[in-house]
CSV table of C-alpha atoms in Angstrom, one decimal:
chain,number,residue,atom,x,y,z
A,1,UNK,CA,0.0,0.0,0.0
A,2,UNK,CA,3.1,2.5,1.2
A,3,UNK,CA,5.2,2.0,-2.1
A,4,UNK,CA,1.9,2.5,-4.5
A,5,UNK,CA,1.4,5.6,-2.7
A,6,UNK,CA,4.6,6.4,-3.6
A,7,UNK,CA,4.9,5.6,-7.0
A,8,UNK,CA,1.6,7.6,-7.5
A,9,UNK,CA,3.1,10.8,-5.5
A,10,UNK,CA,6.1,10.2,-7.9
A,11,UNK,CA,4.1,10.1,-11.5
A,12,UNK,CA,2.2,13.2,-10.2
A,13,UNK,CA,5.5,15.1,-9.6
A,14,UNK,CA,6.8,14.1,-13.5
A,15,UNK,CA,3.6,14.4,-14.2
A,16,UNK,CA,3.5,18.6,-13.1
A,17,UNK,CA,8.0,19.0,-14.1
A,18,UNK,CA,6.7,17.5,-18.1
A,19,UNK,CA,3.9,19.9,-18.0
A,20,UNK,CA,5.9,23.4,-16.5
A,21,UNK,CA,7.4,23.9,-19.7
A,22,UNK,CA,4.4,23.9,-21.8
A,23,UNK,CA,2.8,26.5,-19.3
A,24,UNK,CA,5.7,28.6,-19.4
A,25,UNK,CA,6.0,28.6,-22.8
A,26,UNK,CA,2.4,28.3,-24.3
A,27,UNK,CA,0.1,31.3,-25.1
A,28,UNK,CA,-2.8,31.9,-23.0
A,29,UNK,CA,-5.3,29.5,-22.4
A,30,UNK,CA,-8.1,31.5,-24.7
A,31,UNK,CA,-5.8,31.4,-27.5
A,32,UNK,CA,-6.3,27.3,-27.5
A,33,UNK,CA,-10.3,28.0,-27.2
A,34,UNK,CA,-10.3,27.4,-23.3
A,35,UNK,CA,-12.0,30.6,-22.2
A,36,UNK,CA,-10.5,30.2,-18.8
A,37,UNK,CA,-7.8,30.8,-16.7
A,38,UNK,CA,-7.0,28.4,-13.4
A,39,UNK,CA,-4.7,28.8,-10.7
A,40,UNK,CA,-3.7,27.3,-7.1
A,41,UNK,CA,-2.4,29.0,-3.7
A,42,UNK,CA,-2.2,26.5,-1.2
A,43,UNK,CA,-5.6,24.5,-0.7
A,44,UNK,CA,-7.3,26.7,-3.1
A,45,UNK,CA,-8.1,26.9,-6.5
A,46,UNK,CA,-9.6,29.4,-8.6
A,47,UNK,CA,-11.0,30.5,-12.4
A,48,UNK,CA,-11.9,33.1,-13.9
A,49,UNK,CA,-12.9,33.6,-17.1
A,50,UNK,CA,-14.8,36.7,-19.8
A,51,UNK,CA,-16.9,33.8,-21.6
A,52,UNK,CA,-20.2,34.2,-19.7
A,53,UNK,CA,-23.0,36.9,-20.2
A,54,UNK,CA,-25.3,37.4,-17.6
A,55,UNK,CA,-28.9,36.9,-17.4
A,56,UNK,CA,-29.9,39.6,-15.0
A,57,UNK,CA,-29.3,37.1,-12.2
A,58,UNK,CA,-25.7,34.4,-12.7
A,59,UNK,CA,-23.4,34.3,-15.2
A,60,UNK,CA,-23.1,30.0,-15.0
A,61,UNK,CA,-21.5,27.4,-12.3
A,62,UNK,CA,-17.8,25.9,-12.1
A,63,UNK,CA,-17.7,22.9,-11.1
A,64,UNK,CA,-14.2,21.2,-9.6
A,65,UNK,CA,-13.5,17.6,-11.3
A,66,UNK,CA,-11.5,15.4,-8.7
A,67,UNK,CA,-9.6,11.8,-11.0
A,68,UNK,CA,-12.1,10.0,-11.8
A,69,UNK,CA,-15.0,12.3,-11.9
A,70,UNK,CA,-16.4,12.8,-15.3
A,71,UNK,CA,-19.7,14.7,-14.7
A,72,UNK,CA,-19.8,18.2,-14.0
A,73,UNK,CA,-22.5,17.2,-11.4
A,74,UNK,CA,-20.2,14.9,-9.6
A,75,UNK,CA,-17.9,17.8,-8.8
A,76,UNK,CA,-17.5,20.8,-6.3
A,77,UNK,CA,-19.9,23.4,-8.0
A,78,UNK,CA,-19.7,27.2,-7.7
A,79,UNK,CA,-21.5,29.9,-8.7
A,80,UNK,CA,-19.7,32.5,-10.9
A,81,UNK,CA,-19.3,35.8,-9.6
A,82,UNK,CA,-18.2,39.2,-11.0
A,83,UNK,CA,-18.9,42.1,-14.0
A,84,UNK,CA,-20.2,41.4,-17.0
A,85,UNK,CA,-16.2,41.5,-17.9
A,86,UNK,CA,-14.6,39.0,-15.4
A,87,UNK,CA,-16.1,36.3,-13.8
A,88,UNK,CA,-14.7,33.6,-11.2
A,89,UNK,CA,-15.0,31.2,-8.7
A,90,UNK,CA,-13.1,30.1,-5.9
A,91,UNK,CA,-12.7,26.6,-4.1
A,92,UNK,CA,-11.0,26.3,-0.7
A,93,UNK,CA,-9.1,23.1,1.3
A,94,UNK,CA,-9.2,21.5,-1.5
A,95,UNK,CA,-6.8,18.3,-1.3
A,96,UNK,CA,-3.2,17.1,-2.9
A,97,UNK,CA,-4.3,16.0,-6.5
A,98,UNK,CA,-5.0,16.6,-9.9
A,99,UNK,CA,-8.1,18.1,-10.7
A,100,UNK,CA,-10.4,19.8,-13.7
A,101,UNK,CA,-12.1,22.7,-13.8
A,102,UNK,CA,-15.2,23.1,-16.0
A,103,UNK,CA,-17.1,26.4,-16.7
A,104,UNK,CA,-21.1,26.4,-17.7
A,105,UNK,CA,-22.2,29.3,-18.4
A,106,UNK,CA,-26.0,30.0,-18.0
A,107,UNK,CA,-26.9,30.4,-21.5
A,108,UNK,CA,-25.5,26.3,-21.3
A,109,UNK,CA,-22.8,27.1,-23.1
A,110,UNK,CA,-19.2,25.4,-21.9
A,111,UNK,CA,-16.5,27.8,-21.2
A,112,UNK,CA,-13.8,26.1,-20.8
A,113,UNK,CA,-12.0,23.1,-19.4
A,114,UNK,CA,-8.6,22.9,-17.6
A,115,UNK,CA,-6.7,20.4,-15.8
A,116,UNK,CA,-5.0,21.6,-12.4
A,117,UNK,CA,-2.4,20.1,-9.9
A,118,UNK,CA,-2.4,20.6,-6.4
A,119,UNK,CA,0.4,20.1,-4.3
A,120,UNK,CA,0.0,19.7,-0.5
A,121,UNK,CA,3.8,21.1,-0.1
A,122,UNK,CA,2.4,24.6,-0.2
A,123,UNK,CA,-0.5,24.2,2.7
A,124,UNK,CA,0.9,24.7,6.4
A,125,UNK,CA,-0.1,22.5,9.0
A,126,UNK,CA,-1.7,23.5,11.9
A,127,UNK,CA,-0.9,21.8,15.6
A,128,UNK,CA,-2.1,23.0,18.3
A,129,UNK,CA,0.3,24.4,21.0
A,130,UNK,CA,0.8,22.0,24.4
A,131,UNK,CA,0.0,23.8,27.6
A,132,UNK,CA,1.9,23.6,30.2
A,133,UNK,CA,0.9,23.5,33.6
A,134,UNK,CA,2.4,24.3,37.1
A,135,UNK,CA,2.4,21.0,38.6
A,136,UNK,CA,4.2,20.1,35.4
A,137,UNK,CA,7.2,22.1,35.7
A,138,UNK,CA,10.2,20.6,38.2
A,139,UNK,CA,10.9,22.8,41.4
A,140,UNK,CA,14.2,24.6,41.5
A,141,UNK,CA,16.7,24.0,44.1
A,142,UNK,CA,16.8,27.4,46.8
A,143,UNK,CA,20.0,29.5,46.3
A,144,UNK,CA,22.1,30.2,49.7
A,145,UNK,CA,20.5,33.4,51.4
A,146,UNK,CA,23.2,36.5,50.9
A,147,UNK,CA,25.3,37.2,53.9
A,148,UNK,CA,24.6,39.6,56.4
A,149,UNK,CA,27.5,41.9,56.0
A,150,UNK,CA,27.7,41.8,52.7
A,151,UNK,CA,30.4,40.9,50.3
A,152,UNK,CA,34.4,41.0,51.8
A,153,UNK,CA,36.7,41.7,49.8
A,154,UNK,CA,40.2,41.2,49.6
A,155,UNK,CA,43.1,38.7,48.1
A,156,UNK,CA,43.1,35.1,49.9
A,157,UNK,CA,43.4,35.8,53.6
A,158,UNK,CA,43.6,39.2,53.0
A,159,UNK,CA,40.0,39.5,54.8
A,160,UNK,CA,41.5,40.6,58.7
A,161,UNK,CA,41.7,44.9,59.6
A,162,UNK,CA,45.3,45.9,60.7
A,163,UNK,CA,45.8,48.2,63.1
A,164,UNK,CA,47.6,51.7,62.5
A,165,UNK,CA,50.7,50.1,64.2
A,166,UNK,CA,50.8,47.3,61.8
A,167,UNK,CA,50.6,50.0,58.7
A,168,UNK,CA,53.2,52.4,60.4
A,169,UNK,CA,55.6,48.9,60.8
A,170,UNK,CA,55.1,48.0,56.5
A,171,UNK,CA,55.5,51.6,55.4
A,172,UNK,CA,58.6,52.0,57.4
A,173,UNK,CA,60.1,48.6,55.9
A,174,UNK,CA,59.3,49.5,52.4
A,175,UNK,CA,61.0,52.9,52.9
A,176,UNK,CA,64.5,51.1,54.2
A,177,UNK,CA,64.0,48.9,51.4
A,178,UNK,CA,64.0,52.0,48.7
A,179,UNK,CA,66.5,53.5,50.3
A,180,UNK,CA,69.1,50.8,50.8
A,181,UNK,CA,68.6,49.7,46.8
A,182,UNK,CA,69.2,53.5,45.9
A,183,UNK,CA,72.7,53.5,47.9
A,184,UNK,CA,73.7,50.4,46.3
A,185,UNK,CA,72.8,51.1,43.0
A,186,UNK,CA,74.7,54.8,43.7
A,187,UNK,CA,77.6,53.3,45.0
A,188,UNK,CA,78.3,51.0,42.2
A,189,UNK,CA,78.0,53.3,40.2
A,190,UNK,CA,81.2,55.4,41.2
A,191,UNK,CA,84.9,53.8,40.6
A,192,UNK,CA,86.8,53.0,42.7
A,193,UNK,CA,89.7,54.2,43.6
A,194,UNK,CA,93.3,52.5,44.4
């Protein structure tokens, strides 16, 4: 069953490729004696045609052929609607396949009749969005509460407050330090004497 659906996706697709460039390269459709023009957007299809006058009250029916249908009764009828210069009609979720489109008008007169392929690539699917609920959702674990002090700063153990001794103690230190590495460097600096 899968692999004849396949092979008749397949023939549709060579099928539409064989026929695009005819359509692309073949006058309009009156020029053949058609009297109408079809077209697809998605799930729709539509036709519109110049061919039917209007009685005071329609202009005709279209009716939309599925394979194997060879009535225009058997098909998706619509009335024509328009000016007494365009008419059309209009056909909505209309499924993957290849269709025709005939065009009565009133008087009984045909129109025209087209063949048309539609293709469910171009119609979006609609899914419904999941909702989610709150006993769905897992709990979070608690973060540690902030300290009371605030943050302390500081390099490794750095944390502890000297006392103005302990600064007074450093500074001097550093300041031998300076000083002794100044008297070096100076004194190397002069030669010596014999």
């Amino acid at each position: 069953m899968r692999t004849s659906q396949i092979f008749l996706r397949s023939g549709l697709t060579v099928a539409a490729v064989a026929a695009l460039p005819l359509t692309l390269t073949a006058p309009s459709a009156a020029a053949f004696g058609s009297g109408i023009s079809v077209s697809t957007s998605g799930s729709s299809v539509s036709v519109t045609t110049n061919s039917c006058p209007s009685n005071g009250s329609s202009f005709g029916n279209a009716s939309l052929l599925a394979n194997g249908q060879v009535n225009f009764s058997q098909g998706r009828q619509m009335p024509l609607s328009g000016t007494s210069a365009t008419q059309s009609a209009v056909w909505s979720n209309v499924g993957a396949g290849t269709y025709t489109v005939v065009v009565v008008c009133q008087d009984g007169t045909t129109a025209g009749t087209q063949s048309v392929i539609v293709s469910t690539s171009a119609v979006p699917k609609v899914t419904k969005t999941p909702r989610i609920s709150s006993t769905s959702l897992p709990s979070l674990p608690s973060l540690p509460s902030s300290p009371s002090r605030g943050v302390m700063g500081g390099l490794g153990g750095a944390t502890r407050d000297y006392g103005t001794a302990t600064l007074v103690g450093g500074g001097a230190l550093v300041t031998s330090g300076v000083v002794a590495t100044a008297w070096y460097l100076r004194r190397r600096a002069k030669p010596h004497r014999l």
